[in-house]
Amino acid sequence: MVSPRTPYNSIICAVRAIRREGIPTQQVKHPAGTLRTGKASSVLKHVLSFSYSADGDDGLWSSFALRVGTPEQVVRVLISTAGQATWVVIPFGCQGSTVSNCDQSRGGLFHYTESESWNSTGNYFLGLELNLDYNVSGLYGHDKVALGFSGAAPLESQVIAGIADEYYYVGMFGLGQQPTNLSTYDNSQPSFLATLKTRNMIPSLSWSYTAGAHYQLKGVFGSLTFGGYDLSRFVPNNVPFFLAPDISRDLVVGLQSISLTSSAGSTVPLLPSPIFTFIDSTIPWIYLPLKACQEFEKELGLAWDNLTRLYLISDDLHNNLTANGYNFTFQIGDLLSGGPTVDIVLPYAAFNLMANPPFVKRTMRYFPLQQAKGESQYTLGRTFLQEAYLITNYEHSNFSVSQCKYIDGLENDIIAIPPSISTNPPSISTNPPANSTNPPSISTNPPAISTSPPAILKSPPAAPQVNKSRIIGIALGIAGFLTLGVLLLVFLRKKRRSAQVERRKGAAATPSRPPEEIEPPEISQVQEIDNNSLFFGYREMDDSGIAELRAERSTSVSVQEVTQLPRSDQSMTGEPMARLDMDGASTFISPNRNKSSAQTTGTGPAPPANPELTKPTDLTDY
C-alpha cells in the first residue's frame, strides 16, 4: 500500500510568485522545498497541491485531485500526456455496475446537473487512442476546474468531458497546450496549461511529470509540475528530444534497444530492430512489434491468454521473475541510431501489475505488454513513466526524458523554466536541501530543455538623409516615364483597332466555315484558386455535425493548433452503446469490457479484439 507519509507525495504545479529583477541566483524556501531561479526580469509563480490517492482497475496508479464545478466537487484523475482536456466520470458510469463502491473506485463522480456553472456542449468522441482503434465518446461541456483538494483558485470555462463506459475507468487530466474545438475553428477553447500561461500563473508553456512507483521505498506518489521541474526526482542528462510535427503524437522517441539483465549479470537483447515510439501516460501498456513480444515470451516465460488478451503471470512465474532480479533497460534517443542516448532502467516490479474488477472477474497479475499491429501503435505507456521523468517545453518544441531517482528524505527542488523571451537560462545550484544529510551527488548539468531565446529582430537602422533637389529630380523622372508610357499605350490601341476593322472587311467578302468544323477550345476541369472553375461552383462542407481532425500538421507545435472533435450520437445512459466500425458494422460495447468482443483496459484502452473471438466471451473463471 502507498504510504501517505512518503516525502514524494506532493503534486507540484505552477503558482506561488517570486519576482526576479536581474538579481543573482537566489533560494526561496516554500512548503515544497526550494525554488531556485537565475537572473532575468520576469515574474515566476508557483502552485502547490497534494494527493495521497492511488486508483485504477489495471494497476495501482497515483491519482491527482481536482475540484470541478460550483459548488466544488472533488474527483481523482490520472494524467494524460497526450490529451489536453479534463475527463471526469459522471453518474451514468456506475449504472449497472457490479462493483460495490463503484463511485470511489472510479475516482469519484462529477454530478454535472448539480453544478451551477456547467454549460453543456453535446456528445463528442474523445479523440484519443485512435491509433489503437478505440474512439470513446463523452458528454462535453465547460465548467470550473481547480487543482488539489483545496487552495488553488479555479480556472473558469475549462473543457470537460463526462465519461461513462469503462474504456477509461478513471478520469484523465490532459497536459497538452493545444486548444480544443467542438464546433468550428473560430470557437476554440484553450487548455488548462495555456490558461495558466495566459493569466501569468506560470512562467512558460511547460510541464514535468512522472507516474510514481508504489513498489519503490514505502510507496512513491506521482509528481506533476507546471512551468518547471523537480530536480530532486530525476538524474539529469544532456540528451535533447524534439517534438514531432503531429500534435496528436508529439512525444516521439527513438527506441534503439531493449535489454534484459539478470542479477547474475547476463544480458539479452529483446528488441530486434530500433523503432520510433510514442510516450503516452493515458494507457498503461507498452506496445511493441510482434517479434519483440516473442523475445519477451521466450526469455521470461510469458504466455499470451486469448481469453483476457493479457500476458497473465502465475504465482510460480512471479516468484521466478522476482528471484532472477531482472532489470529492463530502454535505450532511447531522438534518432533511430546514433546520436546521444539515455538509458531508462525498469525493474521487474514495474511490470508486475494487478488487474482488478471490473477489468477482470477476479484480481490477477499481468505483464503490461501488447502486440502492436503496426508502427502507429508503438507506445510507451504509463508503466514506462514509473521510472522515467518527462519534461516538455512547448515554447521550444522540445522535451527530455530522464531516469527517476528514488532516495528517501529528499526535499522537492523546484526549478522554473523561463519563457522563450528570456536571455538567461536558470542556474542550477549544487547546494543540498537544508534538512538533507549526506545527500547524493547531483550533476550540475540541467536537463535537456532548451532555454536559448529565439531570434529577436533588432530595430532597423535609421534611413540615410536625402536632400530636396534629389527628391524633386526623382519625382520628375518618374512623371516623365509615366507620360511616355501612356502615350505609347494610346498609340498601340489605335493601331490595333484599325487592324480589326480591316480584318472584318475582308471576312465579309469570303464565305463562312461550316459550323461543324468549329473546334471548341480545350478547357481543363481543374479547380482554380478560390474555386473559380468554369465547371464547379464553390464547394462547402456538408453540414453533418462532424468535424474531423485536421489532415495536415505544421512542422512546429504552435499554440494556435486546434484539435477538432467529431460529434457523437452515443447517449450517456449507462446502457450498452453501439460503436460504428470502419466497415459500417455495429459492435455493441457492454458496460463490462470483458464480456464484449471489443476488449478494453479500464484506465486505458486495451488492444482491439482478437479476430478469432467472434462472439462475446464470458469470463466466468476469472
XYZ file of C-alpha atoms in Angstrom:
622
model
C 0.000 0.000 0.000
C 1.164 3.539 -0.659
C 2.120 5.405 2.452
C 0.810 8.971 2.767
C 3.901 9.923 4.728
C 6.363 9.412 1.909
C 8.257 12.656 1.106
C 7.298 12.359 -2.569
C 3.553 12.710 -2.234
C 3.333 16.341 -3.310
C 1.946 17.215 -6.691
C 3.618 20.426 -7.744
C 2.079 22.636 -10.320
C 2.755 26.287 -11.115
C 1.503 29.055 -8.661
C 3.242 30.989 -5.758
C 5.018 34.082 -7.037
C 8.545 35.356 -6.682
C 9.959 38.266 -8.652
C 13.295 38.233 -10.407
C 14.720 41.695 -11.071
C 18.162 40.995 -12.513
C 19.433 39.770 -9.148
C 21.895 36.918 -8.637
C 20.692 33.365 -8.222
C 18.730 33.054 -5.000
C 16.958 30.409 -2.965
C 13.424 30.913 -1.713
C 12.004 28.444 0.797
C 8.421 27.262 0.460
C 6.472 24.280 1.786
C 7.503 22.007 -1.090
C 11.238 22.630 -0.807
C 13.440 25.098 -2.670
C 12.612 27.223 -5.681
C 15.710 28.422 -7.455
C 15.916 30.830 -10.344
C 18.581 32.636 -12.297
C 18.984 36.219 -13.467
C 16.135 37.601 -15.540
C 13.465 40.237 -15.399
C 10.175 38.414 -15.144
C 7.653 37.069 -12.682
C 7.676 33.400 -11.733
C 4.754 31.800 -9.950
C 4.183 28.552 -8.173
C 1.177 26.425 -7.129
C 1.173 23.540 -4.701
C -1.323 20.722 -4.469
C -1.275 17.443 -2.578
C -2.620 13.960 -3.215
C -2.445 10.735 -1.254
C -4.504 8.520 -3.556
C -3.973 5.557 -5.857
C -6.651 4.455 -8.313
C -7.227 2.205 -11.296
C -8.571 -1.249 -12.143
C -5.496 -2.174 -14.207
C -2.831 -1.258 -11.660
C -2.078 0.891 -8.640
C -1.621 4.343 -10.155
C -1.018 7.644 -8.411
C -4.059 9.871 -8.954
C -4.468 13.636 -8.701
C -7.302 15.552 -7.056
C -9.376 18.115 -8.945
C -12.190 20.375 -7.822
C -14.832 20.754 -10.513
C -17.999 22.835 -10.794
C -19.978 25.140 -8.493
C -20.190 24.204 -5.680
C -16.904 22.348 -5.986
C -16.960 18.556 -6.335
C -13.710 16.657 -5.688
C -12.726 13.934 -8.141
C -9.484 11.991 -8.662
C -7.979 11.598 -12.110
C -4.917 10.157 -13.804
C -2.611 12.132 -16.087
C -2.799 12.102 -19.869
C 0.349 13.401 -21.551
C -1.420 13.016 -24.922
C -4.653 14.894 -24.170
C -5.471 18.493 -23.321
C -8.988 18.327 -21.835
C -10.272 17.119 -18.461
C -12.242 13.862 -18.352
C -14.371 13.045 -15.321
C -16.625 10.077 -14.637
C -20.317 11.001 -14.482
C -23.081 9.090 -12.622
C -24.081 7.086 -15.718
C -20.680 5.397 -15.390
C -21.861 3.438 -12.355
C -25.304 2.412 -13.567
C -25.493 -1.373 -13.630
C -22.001 -1.754 -12.173
C -21.197 -4.928 -10.227
C -18.564 -3.114 -8.129
C -19.969 -2.276 -4.709
C -18.078 1.020 -4.317
C -18.174 1.978 -7.977
C -18.142 5.738 -7.411
C -14.987 5.685 -5.278
C -13.232 3.026 -7.337
C -13.639 5.306 -10.366
C -12.139 8.305 -8.565
C -15.434 9.904 -7.568
C -18.310 11.065 -9.754
C -18.993 14.510 -11.169
C -22.710 15.311 -10.898
C -22.827 17.875 -13.661
C -26.540 18.550 -13.188
C -25.756 19.857 -9.697
C -23.139 22.345 -10.894
C -24.406 25.898 -11.313
C -21.546 26.768 -13.675
C -21.886 23.748 -16.001
C -22.517 24.622 -19.654
C -23.248 21.544 -21.762
C -21.994 21.376 -25.357
C -23.040 17.903 -26.514
C -21.749 14.387 -27.101
C -18.420 14.128 -28.914
C -15.769 11.485 -29.358
C -12.772 11.932 -27.078
C -10.342 11.777 -29.992
C -7.517 9.934 -28.193
C -6.017 6.489 -28.862
C -7.470 6.419 -32.372
C -4.336 4.588 -33.448
C -5.384 1.790 -31.077
C -8.768 1.501 -32.819
C -10.777 2.971 -29.949
C -12.995 6.003 -30.114
C -14.837 6.599 -26.870
C -17.438 9.357 -26.587
C -18.164 11.762 -23.773
C -20.627 14.446 -22.728
C -18.733 17.683 -23.329
C -19.221 20.985 -21.614
C -17.464 23.843 -19.834
C -17.020 24.353 -16.127
C -14.592 25.479 -13.441
C -11.555 23.299 -12.667
C -9.061 23.684 -9.819
C -6.039 21.622 -8.786
C -5.890 19.808 -5.463
C -8.328 19.219 -2.633
C -8.165 22.892 -1.658
C -6.182 26.070 -2.110
C -5.647 26.934 -5.775
C -8.254 29.175 -7.382
C -10.317 27.502 -10.121
C -9.972 28.298 -13.797
C -13.289 29.050 -15.495
C -14.661 27.711 -18.801
C -12.400 24.673 -18.945
C -13.252 21.926 -21.448
C -14.640 18.902 -19.584
C -15.765 15.543 -20.943
C -18.051 13.391 -18.815
C -17.295 9.720 -19.496
C -19.466 6.728 -18.628
C -18.154 3.481 -20.130
C -15.156 1.616 -18.749
C -12.631 2.088 -21.525
C -11.128 4.663 -19.185
C -12.097 3.530 -15.714
C -10.730 6.666 -14.012
C -10.925 10.198 -15.393
C -7.999 11.928 -17.091
C -6.331 15.331 -16.812
C -4.724 16.440 -20.089
C -1.413 18.304 -20.055
C -1.378 19.406 -23.694
C -1.151 23.070 -24.701
C -3.275 22.983 -27.852
C -6.868 24.258 -27.659
C -9.930 22.053 -28.149
C -12.549 22.812 -30.774
C -16.032 21.328 -30.546
C -17.629 23.171 -33.452
C -15.614 25.437 -35.744
C -12.056 26.712 -35.778
C -13.345 30.095 -34.691
C -14.588 28.667 -31.379
C -11.511 27.035 -29.884
C -11.188 26.659 -26.117
C -7.729 26.953 -24.502
C -6.315 24.112 -22.468
C -5.650 24.262 -18.728
C -1.916 24.743 -19.364
C -2.487 27.544 -21.877
C -4.878 29.282 -19.494
C -2.266 29.211 -16.723
C 0.261 30.827 -19.058
C -2.216 33.415 -20.407
C -3.056 34.503 -16.864
C 0.651 34.757 -15.996
C 0.340 31.987 -13.406
C 3.324 30.040 -14.797
C 6.490 31.317 -16.467
C 6.315 29.161 -19.612
C 4.235 26.638 -21.570
C 5.942 23.670 -19.953
C 5.302 20.817 -17.558
C 7.062 17.849 -15.991
C 5.597 14.537 -14.849
C 6.391 11.094 -13.546
C 3.775 8.482 -12.691
C 5.218 7.433 -9.323
C 6.053 3.909 -8.234
C 4.193 2.084 -5.471
C 6.982 -0.548 -5.324
C 9.760 1.996 -4.547
C 10.691 2.795 -0.917
C 7.421 2.737 1.066
C 5.431 3.815 -1.946
C 6.166 6.904 -4.055
C 3.391 9.051 -5.492
C 3.499 10.772 -8.859
C 4.817 14.286 -9.397
C 3.335 16.971 -11.655
C 4.813 20.438 -12.141
C 3.570 23.215 -14.414
C 6.110 25.792 -15.563
C 9.133 23.930 -14.231
C 10.514 20.639 -12.916
C 11.537 18.965 -9.676
C 15.298 18.342 -9.732
C 15.058 16.005 -6.736
C 13.080 13.453 -8.760
C 15.492 12.508 -11.557
C 19.074 12.112 -12.748
C 19.854 14.963 -15.215
C 21.267 14.240 -18.653
C 22.133 16.192 -21.800
C 20.084 14.212 -24.325
C 17.695 16.501 -26.272
C 14.422 15.348 -27.828
C 12.318 17.375 -30.259
C 8.540 17.271 -30.556
C 7.187 15.516 -33.628
C 5.071 17.654 -36.017
C 1.893 15.610 -35.345
C 0.370 17.295 -32.301
C -1.671 14.172 -31.510
C 1.518 12.111 -31.357
C 4.272 14.554 -30.495
C 6.303 12.937 -27.681
C 8.089 10.514 -30.022
C 11.461 8.960 -29.175
C 13.759 6.586 -31.000
C 13.785 3.315 -29.040
C 17.175 1.980 -30.087
C 17.289 -1.122 -27.887
C 15.727 -3.037 -25.003
C 17.952 -5.329 -22.994
C 17.193 -7.754 -20.173
C 19.718 -8.079 -17.374
C 19.523 -10.599 -14.557
C 21.039 -10.381 -11.104
C 23.658 -12.884 -12.310
C 24.898 -10.313 -14.822
C 23.734 -11.878 -18.099
C 22.287 -9.514 -20.713
C 19.890 -10.451 -23.530
C 18.542 -8.127 -26.278
C 14.745 -8.016 -26.594
C 14.166 -5.529 -29.431
C 15.156 -6.949 -32.848
C 15.424 -3.531 -34.521
C 15.052 0.137 -33.473
C 11.618 1.770 -33.662
C 10.054 5.186 -33.166
C 7.595 5.051 -30.286
C 5.178 7.458 -28.601
C 5.248 8.247 -24.865
C 1.642 8.318 -23.625
C 0.588 8.100 -19.983
C -3.096 7.743 -20.928
C -2.703 3.963 -21.110
C -0.645 1.517 -19.026
C 0.539 -0.620 -21.948
C 3.837 -0.914 -23.753
C 3.085 -1.677 -27.407
C 5.962 -3.349 -29.271
C 6.367 -5.221 -32.569
C 5.330 -8.869 -32.591
C 8.927 -10.110 -32.846
C 9.891 -8.110 -29.756
C 6.935 -9.553 -27.829
C 8.054 -13.034 -28.840
C 11.506 -12.297 -27.395
C 9.867 -11.280 -24.109
C 7.870 -14.521 -24.154
C 10.971 -16.645 -24.771
C 13.214 -15.008 -22.176
C 10.628 -14.528 -19.411
C 8.353 -17.495 -19.962
C 5.324 -15.298 -20.691
C 2.222 -16.788 -22.305
C -0.498 -14.848 -24.141
C -4.009 -15.526 -22.857
C -6.556 -15.242 -25.670
C -9.465 -15.034 -23.269
C -8.335 -11.981 -21.313
C -5.978 -10.753 -24.044
C -3.288 -10.312 -21.430
C 0.091 -11.768 -20.545
C -1.032 -13.298 -17.247
C 1.556 -14.023 -14.559
C 1.052 -17.031 -12.315
C 2.400 -17.107 -8.773
C 5.167 -19.518 -9.772
C 6.240 -17.343 -12.697
C 6.124 -14.257 -10.499
C 8.366 -15.864 -7.895
C 10.822 -16.955 -10.598
C 10.999 -13.494 -12.204
C 11.452 -11.866 -8.812
C 14.241 -14.289 -7.836
C 16.172 -13.537 -11.035
C 16.197 -9.828 -10.220
C 15.504 -8.784 -13.792
C 16.042 -5.224 -14.996
C 14.809 -3.925 -18.369
C 16.957 -1.196 -19.970
C 15.274 1.008 -22.574
C 17.876 2.936 -24.569
C 16.261 5.946 -26.234
C 17.422 8.888 -28.321
C 15.971 11.412 -30.718
C 17.025 9.217 -33.665
C 16.744 5.532 -34.501
C 20.506 5.103 -34.400
C 23.465 7.182 -33.361
C 23.399 10.469 -31.526
C 23.209 10.891 -27.762
C 21.089 8.385 -25.851
C 19.820 7.858 -22.323
C 19.088 4.566 -20.564
C 15.847 4.197 -18.613
C 16.017 1.139 -16.371
C 12.815 -0.537 -15.150
C 12.900 -3.359 -12.584
C 10.585 -6.326 -12.970
C 8.403 -4.805 -10.224
C 7.383 -2.040 -12.673
C 5.798 -4.705 -14.913
C 4.161 -6.635 -12.068
C 0.690 -5.079 -12.318
C -2.532 -6.187 -10.660
C -5.784 -6.255 -12.641
C -8.956 -5.864 -10.611
C -12.711 -5.953 -11.276
C -14.369 -4.798 -13.417
C -11.353 -5.117 -15.732
C -11.334 -8.835 -14.933
C -13.617 -11.040 -12.827
C -11.068 -11.538 -10.083
C -7.743 -9.977 -9.131
C -4.761 -11.340 -11.070
C -1.221 -10.412 -12.043
C -0.391 -9.420 -15.592
C 2.539 -8.119 -17.636
C 1.565 -4.855 -19.461
C 2.961 -5.814 -22.864
C 0.855 -5.655 -26.040
C 1.476 -6.705 -29.629
C 1.296 -3.728 -31.990
C -0.416 -4.159 -35.353
C 1.782 -1.511 -36.960
C 4.152 1.383 -36.424
C 1.342 3.763 -35.473
C 0.655 1.683 -32.341
C 4.186 1.638 -30.895
C 3.696 3.194 -27.447
C 5.475 3.547 -24.116
C 2.613 3.918 -21.659
C 2.241 4.762 -18.002
C 4.287 1.713 -16.982
C 7.363 3.301 -18.550
C 6.804 6.576 -16.691
C 7.130 4.857 -13.325
C 10.900 5.076 -13.846
C 11.074 7.936 -16.360
C 10.782 11.666 -15.622
C 9.359 13.620 -18.553
C 9.831 17.384 -19.066
C 8.104 19.100 -22.001
C 8.684 22.670 -23.188
C 6.218 23.707 -25.898
C 7.800 27.121 -26.356
C 10.943 25.479 -27.735
C 9.238 22.361 -29.151
C 11.488 20.019 -27.192
C 11.412 17.659 -24.223
C 13.668 15.494 -22.096
C 13.407 12.002 -20.615
C 15.446 11.148 -17.518
C 15.868 8.252 -15.122
C 13.834 8.708 -11.939
C 15.701 8.954 -8.662
C 14.242 7.400 -5.515
C 16.149 8.439 -2.403
C 14.421 8.678 0.946
C 14.454 12.042 2.724
C 14.995 14.428 -0.223
C 13.014 17.646 -0.371
C 11.381 18.826 -3.559
C 13.750 21.076 -5.507
C 11.683 23.090 -7.982
C 13.390 24.747 -10.952
C 11.365 27.200 -13.035
C 11.591 27.015 -16.835
C 11.745 30.612 -18.145
C 9.721 31.789 -21.161
C 11.240 31.778 -24.618
C 11.982 35.517 -24.485
C 14.362 35.017 -21.559
C 18.022 35.568 -22.351
C 19.454 33.725 -19.373
C 18.837 30.066 -18.520
C 18.105 29.161 -14.910
C 21.160 28.437 -12.841
C 21.208 25.066 -11.112
C 22.856 25.161 -7.734
C 24.607 22.178 -6.224
C 23.786 23.215 -2.647
C 21.838 20.410 -0.915
C 18.488 20.985 0.800
C 18.756 22.228 4.351
C 17.376 19.113 6.060
C 19.197 16.601 3.861
C 22.077 14.700 5.444
C 24.653 13.036 3.209
C 22.838 13.999 0.004
C 23.733 12.198 -3.208
C 25.950 13.928 -5.723
C 23.809 15.808 -8.217
C 25.003 16.653 -11.691
C 25.329 20.339 -12.393
C 24.127 19.796 -15.949
C 20.488 20.787 -16.340
C 18.098 18.526 -18.206
C 17.975 18.912 -21.961
C 15.304 21.603 -22.006
C 16.249 24.460 -24.262
C 16.321 27.866 -22.660
C 18.037 29.659 -25.524
C 15.855 32.501 -26.772
C 14.527 32.582 -30.314
C 15.984 35.009 -32.780
C 14.811 38.516 -31.902
C 14.662 41.111 -34.640
C 16.585 44.259 -33.872
C 15.351 47.756 -34.688
C 16.117 48.708 -38.331
C 18.897 51.262 -38.868
C 17.918 54.859 -39.461
C 17.318 55.770 -43.110
C 20.024 57.954 -44.748
C 19.254 61.632 -45.286
C 18.207 62.603 -48.853
C 18.309 66.263 -49.979
C 15.302 68.050 -51.548
C 16.790 68.567 -55.025
C 17.410 64.836 -55.404
C 13.823 64.104 -54.392
C 12.496 66.611 -56.986
C 14.653 65.069 -59.693
C 13.429 61.570 -58.932
C 9.799 62.741 -58.992
C 10.184 64.473 -62.375
C 11.853 61.418 -63.844
C 9.037 59.151 -62.711
C 6.401 61.563 -64.078
C 8.107 61.713 -67.467
C 8.368 57.940 -67.656
C 4.669 57.522 -66.885
C 3.718 60.129 -69.529
C 5.650 58.272 -72.234
C 4.034 55.010 -71.185
C 0.520 56.464 -71.506
C 1.221 57.912 -74.962
C 2.635 54.593 -76.177
C -0.411 52.723 -74.889
C -2.824 55.104 -76.723
C -0.889 54.682 -79.978
C -0.937 50.877 -79.780
C -4.675 50.752 -79.047
C -5.466 52.916 -82.120
C -3.282 50.728 -84.318
C -4.953 47.555 -83.006
C -8.478 48.932 -83.752
C -7.503 49.818 -87.307
C -6.258 46.257 -87.905
C -9.515 44.792 -86.564
C -11.584 46.956 -88.977
C -9.523 45.747 -91.963
C -9.977 42.069 -90.965
C -13.767 42.481 -90.699
C -13.960 43.965 -94.192
C -12.011 41.011 -95.584
C -14.160 38.479 -93.754
C -17.349 39.921 -95.258
C -16.065 39.140 -98.756
C -15.307 35.378 -98.059
C -17.808 32.555 -97.238
C -18.017 31.305 -93.634
C -16.766 27.880 -92.490
C -19.466 25.269 -91.743
C -20.493 25.199 -88.061
C -19.425 21.572 -87.656
C -15.846 22.485 -88.483
C -15.531 24.795 -85.496
C -13.382 23.118 -82.816
C -14.190 24.067 -79.216
C -11.296 25.254 -77.104
C -9.776 22.782 -74.667
C -10.876 23.780 -71.153
C -9.395 21.864 -68.256
C -11.765 20.910 -65.422
C -9.286 21.865 -62.753
C -10.238 23.666 -59.586
C -8.618 27.087 -59.603
C -7.724 29.267 -56.689
C -10.816 30.266 -54.710
C -12.808 27.615 -56.638
C -13.215 29.867 -59.709
C -13.660 26.936 -62.079
C -15.808 27.061 -65.188
C -17.486 23.806 -64.257
C -17.585 23.738 -60.474
C -19.193 26.081 -58.048
C -17.942 26.904 -54.589
C -17.751 23.733 -52.506
C -18.955 23.917 -48.929
C -18.580 21.214 -46.285
C -21.608 19.068 -45.598
C -23.468 20.184 -42.513
C -23.208 16.752 -40.901
C -22.246 17.962 -37.436
C -18.957 16.056 -37.646
C -15.707 17.982 -37.519
C -12.758 15.751 -38.331
C -9.186 16.054 -37.148
C -7.029 18.270 -39.294
C -5.357 16.330 -42.070
C -2.210 18.411 -42.061
C 0.049 19.395 -39.201
C 2.522 22.218 -39.041
C 6.181 21.463 -38.592
C 6.132 23.019 -35.150
C 3.811 22.717 -32.220
C 2.038 26.049 -32.016
C -0.386 27.406 -29.504
C -2.722 28.054 -32.424
C -3.026 24.374 -33.325
C -6.610 23.217 -32.773
C -7.923 19.719 -32.215
C -11.427 19.293 -33.595
C -13.548 16.516 -32.166
C -16.213 14.657 -34.154
C -19.724 14.739 -32.756
C -21.028 11.523 -31.214
C -24.589 10.247 -31.308
C -23.961 7.977 -28.327
C -26.069 8.779 -25.303
C -24.816 8.948 -21.740
C -27.335 6.449 -20.372
C -25.083 3.771 -18.968
C -26.701 1.214 -21.287
C -24.617 -0.778 -23.780
C -23.638 1.584 -26.571
C -23.154 0.816 -30.247
C -19.911 1.744 -31.959
C -19.811 2.088 -35.722
C -16.767 0.269 -37.059
C -14.859 1.375 -40.144
C -16.670 -1.188 -42.294
C -20.059 0.134 -41.195
C -20.832 -2.803 -38.912
C -22.148 -2.066 -35.449
C -20.360 -3.502 -32.407
C -22.148 -3.314 -29.079
C -19.968 -2.299 -26.163
C -21.037 -3.881 -22.912
C -20.547 -1.993 -19.638
C -18.368 -4.964 -18.634
C -15.482 -4.720 -21.069
C -14.505 -8.363 -20.755
C -17.893 -9.586 -21.941
C -17.524 -7.921 -25.314
C -15.531 -8.774 -28.384
C -14.229 -5.217 -28.170
C -11.961 -5.508 -25.139
C -10.940 -2.526 -23.036
C -8.465 -1.790 -20.292
C -10.101 0.311 -17.609
C -7.806 3.276 -17.056
C -6.512 2.797 -20.591
C -7.936 1.128 -23.687
C -6.871 -2.421 -24.391
C -5.906 -3.671 -27.836
C -8.612 -4.486 -30.384
C -10.409 -7.767 -30.042
C -8.882 -10.986 -31.327
C -10.403 -11.712 -34.760
C -10.785 -15.329 -33.678
C -13.215 -14.324 -30.914
C -16.352 -13.744 -32.962
C -18.739 -13.858 -30.006
C -18.722 -12.167 -26.610
C -16.855 -14.255 -24.062
C -17.999 -14.712 -20.500
C -15.006 -14.793 -18.153
C -16.738 -16.873 -15.540
C -13.484 -18.420 -14.384
C -11.858 -15.037 -13.856
